[in-house]
mmCIF file of C-alpha atoms in Angstrom:
data_model
loop_
_atom_site.group_PDB
_atom_site.id
_atom_site.type_symbol
_atom_site.label_atom_id
_atom_site.label_comp_id
_atom_site.label_asym_id
_atom_site.label_seq_id
_atom_site.Cartn_x
_atom_site.Cartn_y
_atom_site.Cartn_z
ATOM 1 C CA MET A 119 -7.565 -12.182 -21.420
ATOM 2 C CA ALA A 120 -7.713 -10.082 -18.237
ATOM 3 C CA LYS A 121 -8.533 -12.147 -15.172
ATOM 4 C CA ILE A 122 -10.384 -11.675 -11.902
ATOM 5 C CA GLY A 123 -8.639 -12.181 -8.570
ATOM 6 C CA ARG A 124 -9.854 -15.271 -6.746
ATOM 7 C CA PHE A 125 -8.926 -18.063 -4.372
ATOM 8 C CA LYS A 126 -8.044 -21.377 -5.952
ATOM 9 C CA ASN A 127 -11.089 -23.014 -4.332
ATOM 10 C CA ASP A 128 -13.729 -22.536 -1.632
ATOM 11 C CA GLN A 129 -11.669 -24.359 0.975
ATOM 12 C CA ALA A 130 -8.736 -22.014 0.432
ATOM 13 C CA ARG A 131 -11.036 -19.012 0.779
ATOM 14 C CA ALA A 132 -12.531 -20.383 4.007
ATOM 15 C CA GLU A 133 -9.067 -21.023 5.460
ATOM 16 C CA TYR A 134 -7.992 -17.514 4.553
ATOM 17 C CA LEU A 135 -11.057 -15.920 6.143
ATOM 18 C CA ARG A 136 -10.405 -17.818 9.380
ATOM 19 C CA ALA A 137 -6.849 -16.488 9.427
ATOM 20 C CA TYR A 138 -8.112 -12.995 8.543
ATOM 21 C CA ASP A 139 -10.648 -13.039 11.377
ATOM 22 C CA ALA A 140 -7.967 -14.130 13.839
ATOM 23 C CA LEU A 141 -5.670 -11.311 12.694
ATOM 24 C CA GLU A 142 -8.523 -8.821 12.938
ATOM 25 C CA THR A 143 -8.617 -9.267 16.724
ATOM 26 C CA LEU A 144 -5.295 -7.389 16.900
ATOM 27 C CA TRP A 145 -6.856 -4.146 15.609
ATOM 28 C CA PRO A 146 -6.498 -1.932 18.696
ATOM 29 C CA LEU A 147 -9.120 0.759 18.098
ATOM 30 C CA PRO A 148 -12.893 1.011 17.615
ATOM 31 C CA GLN A 149 -13.611 0.571 13.934
ATOM 32 C CA THR A 150 -16.286 0.813 11.290
ATOM 33 C CA GLN A 151 -16.332 -1.565 8.329
ATOM 34 C CA VAL A 152 -18.105 -0.963 5.030
ATOM 35 C CA ASP A 153 -18.161 -2.545 1.587
ATOM 36 C CA ILE A 154 -18.077 0.020 -1.225
ATOM 37 C CA GLU A 155 -19.567 -0.970 -4.568
ATOM 38 C CA THR A 156 -17.469 -0.079 -7.623
ATOM 39 C CA SER A 157 -17.391 -0.966 -11.303
ATOM 40 C CA PHE A 158 -14.816 -3.638 -10.477
ATOM 41 C CA GLY A 159 -16.451 -5.191 -7.417
ATOM 42 C CA THR A 160 -16.849 -4.457 -3.720
ATOM 43 C CA THR A 161 -14.024 -2.966 -1.698
ATOM 44 C CA HIS A 162 -13.821 -3.737 2.008
ATOM 45 C CA VAL A 163 -12.786 -0.694 4.043
ATOM 46 C CA ARG A 164 -12.254 -0.320 7.787
ATOM 47 C CA SER A 165 -11.928 3.075 9.427
ATOM 48 C CA SER A 166 -10.784 4.294 12.822
ATOM 49 C CA GLY A 167 -10.030 7.588 14.468
ATOM 50 C CA SER A 168 -11.284 11.145 14.219
ATOM 51 C CA GLY A 169 -9.982 14.678 14.221
ATOM 52 C CA SER A 170 -9.778 17.871 12.239
ATOM 53 C CA GLY A 171 -7.136 16.690 9.770
ATOM 54 C CA LEU A 172 -8.077 15.521 6.307
ATOM 55 C CA PRO A 173 -8.791 11.774 6.094
ATOM 56 C CA LEU A 174 -5.936 9.378 5.363
ATOM 57 C CA VAL A 175 -6.343 6.354 3.088
ATOM 58 C CA LEU A 176 -3.963 3.407 3.534
ATOM 59 C CA LEU A 177 -3.137 1.118 0.605
ATOM 60 C CA PRO A 178 -1.496 -2.184 1.550
ATOM 61 C CA SER A 179 1.575 -4.034 0.456
ATOM 62 C CA PHE A 180 1.428 -7.650 -0.714
ATOM 63 C CA PRO A 181 -0.615 -9.723 0.051
ATOM 64 C CA GLY A 182 -3.181 -6.964 0.081
ATOM 65 C CA ASN A 183 -5.334 -6.466 3.177
ATOM 66 C CA GLY A 184 -5.712 -3.449 5.409
ATOM 67 C CA LEU A 185 -5.119 -5.338 8.657
ATOM 68 C CA GLN A 186 -1.382 -4.970 8.113
ATOM 69 C CA TRP A 187 -1.662 -1.490 9.654
ATOM 70 C CA HIS A 188 -2.809 -2.731 13.073
ATOM 71 C CA GLY A 189 0.534 -1.911 14.691
ATOM 72 C CA LEU A 190 0.624 1.672 13.374
ATOM 73 C CA ILE A 191 -3.023 2.678 13.395
ATOM 74 C CA LYS A 192 -2.983 4.333 16.837
ATOM 75 C CA ASP A 193 -0.348 6.840 15.749
ATOM 76 C CA LEU A 194 -1.786 7.385 12.281
ATOM 77 C CA THR A 195 -5.221 8.292 13.707
ATOM 78 C CA ARG A 196 -3.834 10.941 16.051
ATOM 79 C CA ASP A 197 -5.443 13.872 14.200
ATOM 80 C CA ARG A 198 -7.712 12.327 11.586
ATOM 81 C CA THR A 199 -9.915 9.480 10.432
ATOM 82 C CA VAL A 200 -7.962 6.727 8.703
ATOM 83 C CA TYR A 201 -9.379 4.322 6.116
ATOM 84 C CA ALA A 202 -7.591 1.012 5.467
ATOM 85 C CA PHE A 203 -8.480 -0.711 2.188
ATOM 86 C CA ASP A 204 -8.452 -4.385 1.306
ATOM 87 C CA ALA A 205 -7.275 -4.200 -2.298
ATOM 88 C CA ILE A 206 -9.462 -5.593 -5.051
ATOM 89 C CA GLY A 207 -7.459 -8.167 -6.997
ATOM 90 C CA ALA A 208 -5.577 -9.256 -3.873
ATOM 91 C CA ALA A 209 -6.344 -11.458 -0.888
ATOM 92 C CA GLY A 210 -8.767 -9.876 1.569
ATOM 93 C CA LYS A 211 -12.488 -9.315 2.013
ATOM 94 C CA SER A 212 -12.851 -7.269 -1.167
ATOM 95 C CA VAL A 213 -14.472 -9.129 -4.070
ATOM 96 C CA GLN A 214 -13.482 -8.459 -7.674
ATOM 97 C CA THR A 215 -16.225 -8.903 -10.286
ATOM 98 C CA ALA A 216 -14.658 -7.217 -13.338
ATOM 99 C CA PRO A 217 -11.040 -7.354 -14.521
ATOM 100 C CA PHE A 218 -8.537 -4.537 -14.610
ATOM 101 C CA THR A 219 -7.585 -4.044 -18.239
ATOM 102 C CA GLY A 220 -4.868 -1.497 -17.498
ATOM 103 C CA GLU A 221 -3.491 1.052 -15.068
ATOM 104 C CA ALA A 222 -6.315 3.519 -15.701
ATOM 105 C CA ASP A 223 -8.802 0.904 -14.455
ATOM 106 C CA ILE A 224 -6.918 0.545 -11.165
ATOM 107 C CA ALA A 225 -6.981 4.315 -10.701
ATOM 108 C CA ALA A 226 -10.679 4.430 -11.594
ATOM 109 C CA TRP A 227 -11.424 1.747 -8.987
ATOM 110 C CA LEU A 228 -9.616 3.706 -6.275
ATOM 111 C CA ALA A 229 -11.350 6.947 -7.273
ATOM 112 C CA GLU A 230 -14.723 5.197 -7.070
ATOM 113 C CA VAL A 231 -13.944 3.991 -3.554
ATOM 114 C CA LEU A 232 -12.984 7.502 -2.455
ATOM 115 C CA ALA A 233 -16.235 8.803 -3.936
ATOM 116 C CA GLY A 234 -18.231 6.009 -2.311
ATOM 117 C CA LEU A 235 -16.761 6.934 1.056
ATOM 118 C CA GLY A 236 -17.700 10.567 0.462
ATOM 119 C CA LEU A 237 -14.076 11.719 0.567
ATOM 120 C CA THR A 238 -13.839 14.867 -1.518
ATOM 121 C CA ARG A 239 -10.250 15.431 -0.354
ATOM 122 C CA ALA A 240 -7.894 12.932 1.265
ATOM 123 C CA HIS A 241 -4.290 11.948 1.810
ATOM 124 C CA VAL A 242 -3.221 8.564 0.425
ATOM 125 C CA LEU A 243 -0.369 6.455 1.787
ATOM 126 C CA GLY A 244 0.828 3.294 0.083
ATOM 127 C CA TYR A 245 3.507 0.832 1.129
ATOM 128 C CA SER A 246 5.379 -1.268 -1.455
ATOM 129 C CA GLN A 247 2.595 -2.627 -3.723
ATOM 130 C CA GLY A 248 0.339 0.059 -2.240
ATOM 131 C CA SER A 249 2.784 2.711 -3.467
ATOM 132 C CA ARG A 250 2.112 1.609 -7.020
ATOM 133 C CA LEU A 251 -1.639 1.938 -6.449
ATOM 134 C CA ALA A 252 -1.197 5.401 -4.948
ATOM 135 C CA SER A 253 1.012 6.522 -7.825
ATOM 136 C CA LEU A 254 -1.596 5.426 -10.374
ATOM 137 C CA LEU A 255 -4.218 7.467 -8.541
ATOM 138 C CA ALA A 256 -1.911 10.487 -8.694
ATOM 139 C CA LEU A 257 -1.317 9.934 -12.411
ATOM 140 C CA TYR A 258 -4.840 9.204 -13.626
ATOM 141 C CA ALA A 259 -7.316 10.540 -11.047
ATOM 142 C CA PRO A 260 -5.707 13.110 -8.715
ATOM 143 C CA GLU A 261 -8.756 15.318 -8.208
ATOM 144 C CA ARG A 262 -9.452 14.148 -4.634
ATOM 145 C CA LEU A 263 -5.830 13.957 -3.466
ATOM 146 C CA ALA A 264 -4.343 16.307 -0.897
ATOM 147 C CA SER A 265 -1.054 14.385 -0.803
ATOM 148 C CA VAL A 266 0.520 11.023 -1.566
ATOM 149 C CA THR A 267 3.033 9.196 0.625
ATOM 150 C CA LEU A 268 5.025 6.359 -0.941
ATOM 151 C CA ILE A 269 6.805 3.941 1.388
ATOM 152 C CA GLU A 270 9.467 1.882 -0.430
ATOM 153 C CA PRO A 271 8.002 2.462 -3.938
ATOM 154 C CA ASN A 272 10.423 0.083 -5.601
ATOM 155 C CA GLY A 273 9.951 -0.553 -9.289
ATOM 156 C CA LEU A 274 8.343 2.849 -9.824
ATOM 157 C CA LEU A 275 11.355 5.134 -9.564
ATOM 158 C CA VAL A 276 14.208 2.733 -10.245
ATOM 159 C CA LYS A 277 14.046 -0.752 -11.646
ATOM 160 C CA MET A 278 13.349 -3.440 -9.077
ATOM 161 C CA LYS A 279 16.202 -5.861 -8.782
ATOM 162 C CA TRP A 280 15.651 -9.209 -10.496
ATOM 163 C CA SER A 281 16.839 -10.900 -7.319
ATOM 164 C CA VAL A 282 13.776 -9.530 -5.520
ATOM 165 C CA LEU A 283 11.339 -10.743 -8.170
ATOM 166 C CA PHE A 284 13.074 -14.119 -8.301
ATOM 167 C CA ARG A 285 12.906 -14.651 -4.551
ATOM 168 C CA ILE A 286 9.264 -13.590 -4.388
ATOM 169 C CA MET A 287 8.360 -15.989 -7.191
ATOM 170 C CA ARG A 288 10.398 -18.776 -5.605
ATOM 171 C CA PHE A 289 8.584 -18.299 -2.320
ATOM 172 C CA GLY A 290 5.274 -18.404 -4.190
ATOM 173 C CA ILE A 291 6.275 -21.746 -5.718
ATOM 174 C CA ARG A 292 7.566 -23.210 -2.443
ATOM 175 C CA PRO A 293 5.795 -21.258 0.330
ATOM 176 C CA THR A 294 7.245 -23.156 3.253
ATOM 177 C CA GLU A 295 7.754 -21.447 6.580
ATOM 178 C CA ALA A 296 11.493 -21.988 6.275
ATOM 179 C CA ASN A 297 11.525 -20.179 2.929
ATOM 180 C CA ARG A 298 9.399 -17.351 4.357
ATOM 181 C CA VAL A 299 11.868 -16.869 7.201
ATOM 182 C CA LYS A 300 14.796 -16.758 4.763
ATOM 183 C CA MET A 301 13.097 -14.266 2.475
ATOM 184 C CA ALA A 302 11.969 -12.038 5.356
ATOM 185 C CA ALA A 303 15.470 -11.958 6.846
ATOM 186 C CA TRP A 304 16.765 -10.784 3.460
ATOM 187 C CA LEU A 305 13.944 -8.436 2.355
ATOM 188 C CA THR A 306 12.606 -7.025 5.653
ATOM 189 C CA PRO A 307 15.316 -7.511 8.283
ATOM 190 C CA GLY A 308 14.399 -6.323 11.742
ATOM 191 C CA VAL A 309 10.660 -6.846 11.182
ATOM 192 C CA THR A 310 9.057 -9.621 13.225
ATOM 193 C CA MET A 311 5.713 -11.164 12.272
ATOM 194 C CA ASN A 312 3.461 -12.759 14.870
ATOM 195 C CA GLU A 313 1.745 -16.113 14.420
ATOM 196 C CA ARG A 314 -1.531 -14.591 13.189
ATOM 197 C CA GLU A 315 0.223 -12.459 10.582
ATOM 198 C CA ILE A 316 2.197 -15.469 9.378
ATOM 199 C CA ALA A 317 -0.945 -17.616 9.132
ATOM 200 C CA CYS A 318 -2.742 -14.935 7.116
ATOM 201 C CA LEU A 319 0.247 -14.547 4.787
ATOM 202 C CA HIS A 320 0.445 -18.255 4.073
ATOM 203 C CA ALA A 321 -3.320 -18.481 3.505
ATOM 204 C CA ALA A 322 -3.154 -15.515 1.105
ATOM 205 C CA LEU A 323 -0.816 -17.431 -1.193
ATOM 206 C CA ALA A 324 -3.826 -19.465 -2.360
ATOM 207 C CA PHE A 325 -5.173 -16.308 -4.004
ATOM 208 C CA HIS A 326 -4.587 -15.445 -7.664
ATOM 209 C CA ASN A 327 -3.489 -11.791 -7.494
ATOM 210 C CA THR A 328 -4.429 -9.621 -10.495
ATOM 211 C CA LEU A 329 -2.857 -6.288 -9.509
ATOM 212 C CA GLY A 330 0.274 -6.940 -11.528
ATOM 213 C CA TRP A 331 3.801 -5.618 -11.081
ATOM 214 C CA PRO A 332 5.041 -2.028 -10.944
ATOM 215 C CA ARG A 333 6.707 -0.446 -13.945
ATOM 216 C CA LEU A 334 9.290 2.270 -14.090
ATOM 217 C CA LEU A 335 7.563 5.645 -14.400
ATOM 218 C CA GLU A 336 8.878 7.905 -17.145
ATOM 219 C CA ASP A 337 10.310 11.347 -16.415
ATOM 220 C CA ALA A 338 7.360 13.074 -18.095
ATOM 221 C CA GLU A 339 4.899 11.098 -15.973
ATOM 222 C CA LEU A 340 6.615 12.115 -12.754
ATOM 223 C CA GLN A 341 6.761 15.729 -13.921
ATOM 224 C CA SER A 342 2.999 15.664 -14.537
ATOM 225 C CA ILE A 343 2.148 14.749 -10.929
ATOM 226 C CA SER A 344 1.232 17.994 -9.206
ATOM 227 C CA THR A 345 0.017 16.340 -5.991
ATOM 228 C CA PRO A 346 2.519 16.774 -3.123
ATOM 229 C CA VAL A 347 4.477 13.542 -2.705
ATOM 230 C CA LEU A 348 6.640 12.198 0.109
ATOM 231 C CA ALA A 349 8.715 9.103 -0.658
ATOM 232 C CA VAL A 350 10.407 7.166 2.146
ATOM 233 C CA PHE A 351 13.139 4.593 1.564
ATOM 234 C CA GLY A 352 15.155 2.214 3.643
ATOM 235 C CA GLY A 353 18.796 3.096 3.115
ATOM 236 C CA ASP A 354 19.810 -0.580 3.037
ATOM 237 C CA SER A 355 16.760 -1.876 1.159
ATOM 238 C CA VAL A 356 17.665 -4.706 -1.197
ATOM 239 C CA ALA A 357 14.623 -3.928 -3.339
ATOM 240 C CA GLY A 358 16.114 -0.926 -5.117
ATOM 241 C CA ASN A 359 18.671 1.890 -5.167
ATOM 242 C CA ALA A 360 17.338 4.298 -2.542
ATOM 243 C CA VAL A 361 19.654 7.172 -3.479
ATOM 244 C CA ALA A 362 18.800 7.037 -7.185
ATOM 245 C CA ALA A 363 15.074 6.736 -6.435
ATOM 246 C CA ALA A 364 15.128 9.665 -4.004
ATOM 247 C CA GLU A 365 16.912 11.815 -6.586
ATOM 248 C CA ARG A 366 14.156 11.198 -9.145
ATOM 249 C CA VAL A 367 11.561 12.242 -6.560
ATOM 250 C CA THR A 368 13.220 15.561 -5.748
ATOM 251 C CA ASP A 369 14.431 16.289 -9.307
ATOM 252 C CA LEU A 370 11.273 15.448 -11.262
ATOM 253 C CA LEU A 371 8.195 15.747 -9.039
ATOM 254 C CA PRO A 372 6.980 19.361 -8.828
ATOM 255 C CA HIS A 373 6.137 18.936 -5.140
ATOM 256 C CA GLY A 374 8.313 15.944 -4.264
ATOM 257 C CA GLN A 375 10.101 15.276 -0.992
ATOM 258 C CA SER A 376 12.163 12.229 -0.086
ATOM 259 C CA ARG A 377 13.543 10.658 3.046
ATOM 260 C CA ILE A 378 16.126 7.881 3.270
ATOM 261 C CA VAL A 379 16.327 6.159 6.654
ATOM 262 C CA PRO A 380 19.901 4.889 7.059
ATOM 263 C CA GLY A 381 20.401 1.238 7.931
ATOM 264 C CA MET A 382 16.789 0.254 7.315
ATOM 265 C CA GLY A 383 15.433 -2.305 4.827
ATOM 266 C CA HIS A 384 12.309 -2.690 2.703
ATOM 267 C CA GLY A 385 10.184 -2.902 5.864
ATOM 268 C CA VAL A 386 11.319 0.565 6.948
ATOM 269 C CA ILE A 387 7.936 1.741 8.258
ATOM 270 C CA ASP A 388 7.680 -1.284 10.566
ATOM 271 C CA GLN A 389 11.388 -1.443 11.297
ATOM 272 C CA ALA A 390 11.699 2.223 12.300
ATOM 273 C CA PRO A 391 8.171 3.480 13.092
ATOM 274 C CA ASP A 392 9.429 6.046 15.605
ATOM 275 C CA GLU A 393 11.328 7.763 12.818
ATOM 276 C CA VAL A 394 9.043 7.215 9.829
ATOM 277 C CA VAL A 395 5.583 7.824 11.301
ATOM 278 C CA PRO A 396 6.343 11.285 12.767
ATOM 279 C CA ARG A 397 7.758 12.372 9.386
ATOM 280 C CA VAL A 398 4.622 11.125 7.658
ATOM 281 C CA LEU A 399 2.350 12.897 10.141
ATOM 282 C CA GLU A 400 4.333 16.122 9.694
ATOM 283 C CA PHE A 401 3.925 15.849 5.917
ATOM 284 C CA LEU A 402 0.183 15.240 6.205
ATOM 285 C CA ALA A 403 -0.248 18.262 8.468
ATOM 286 C CA GLN A 404 1.691 20.426 6.013
ATOM 287 C CA HIS A 405 -0.771 19.516 3.281
ATOM 288 C CA ASP A 406 -4.075 19.439 5.119
ATOM 289 C CA HIS A 407 -4.641 22.768 3.371
ATOM 290 C CA SER A 408 -2.302 22.340 0.410
ATOM 291 C CA ASP A 409 -2.077 25.054 -2.239
ATOM 292 C CA ALA A 410 -0.961 22.512 -4.840
ATOM 293 C CA THR A 411 -3.817 21.865 -7.236
ATOM 294 C CA PRO A 412 -3.883 18.470 -8.981
ATOM 295 C CA ARG A 413 -4.411 18.789 -12.696
#
């Protein structure tokens, strides 16, 4: 039976919200927060910025809240309004009320949020888990998409290494700070978390996540995506084979571009923001008035 994402108890939820509120103080820009009603529950969205560029939607990595973008939001809002989602089915201020029964449901949820925000056309950027969400939107409900940016979309283009899944599950079973440090040094080397980020991460582990794992997309599925796509990989990422993944992007996606950042890991966008963010902004600007028509 499909399940609904939830905290293990009220105390765990309260502890998480305290950590979330503390992390929220690091958001550096004026912001607006709204809760968008969908068929699957309410989605918490914060927005910042303005400008003539098409809006940008940010979809988070595990554990699922939009505050993870606080260090990048100033640059990302340079020419446009940016919307950061707390994912339904993951820890955050979104509240799931109906289960996802499949990938099409996840895409339908995201499309409903875009509609609820009044976004008739938008760019979508997803990192890690967020890349899976963005890819499902491109597959099942691309009508509102101007472009999709996938940061470290491991498991979608090449199989995720079992060592990654094993270490993530092991950390979930024994979520000590020592184990977090070991996993971070292996998975996202060069990325430093502050005390508030660490506290929010640990508190999020009391949440039962219902978003599921990525699956390898078939050639025909990639060929059917007519939305322009940029995929960015860390050249030394332990999560997947960056070269093989990048080749599938450029060989199979009708409007696919890829970028491998040498020497970087799974946390490439945080590890090398001065290289990754300008490339993303260039890609967004190229497709603010894209001729590619999603089908």
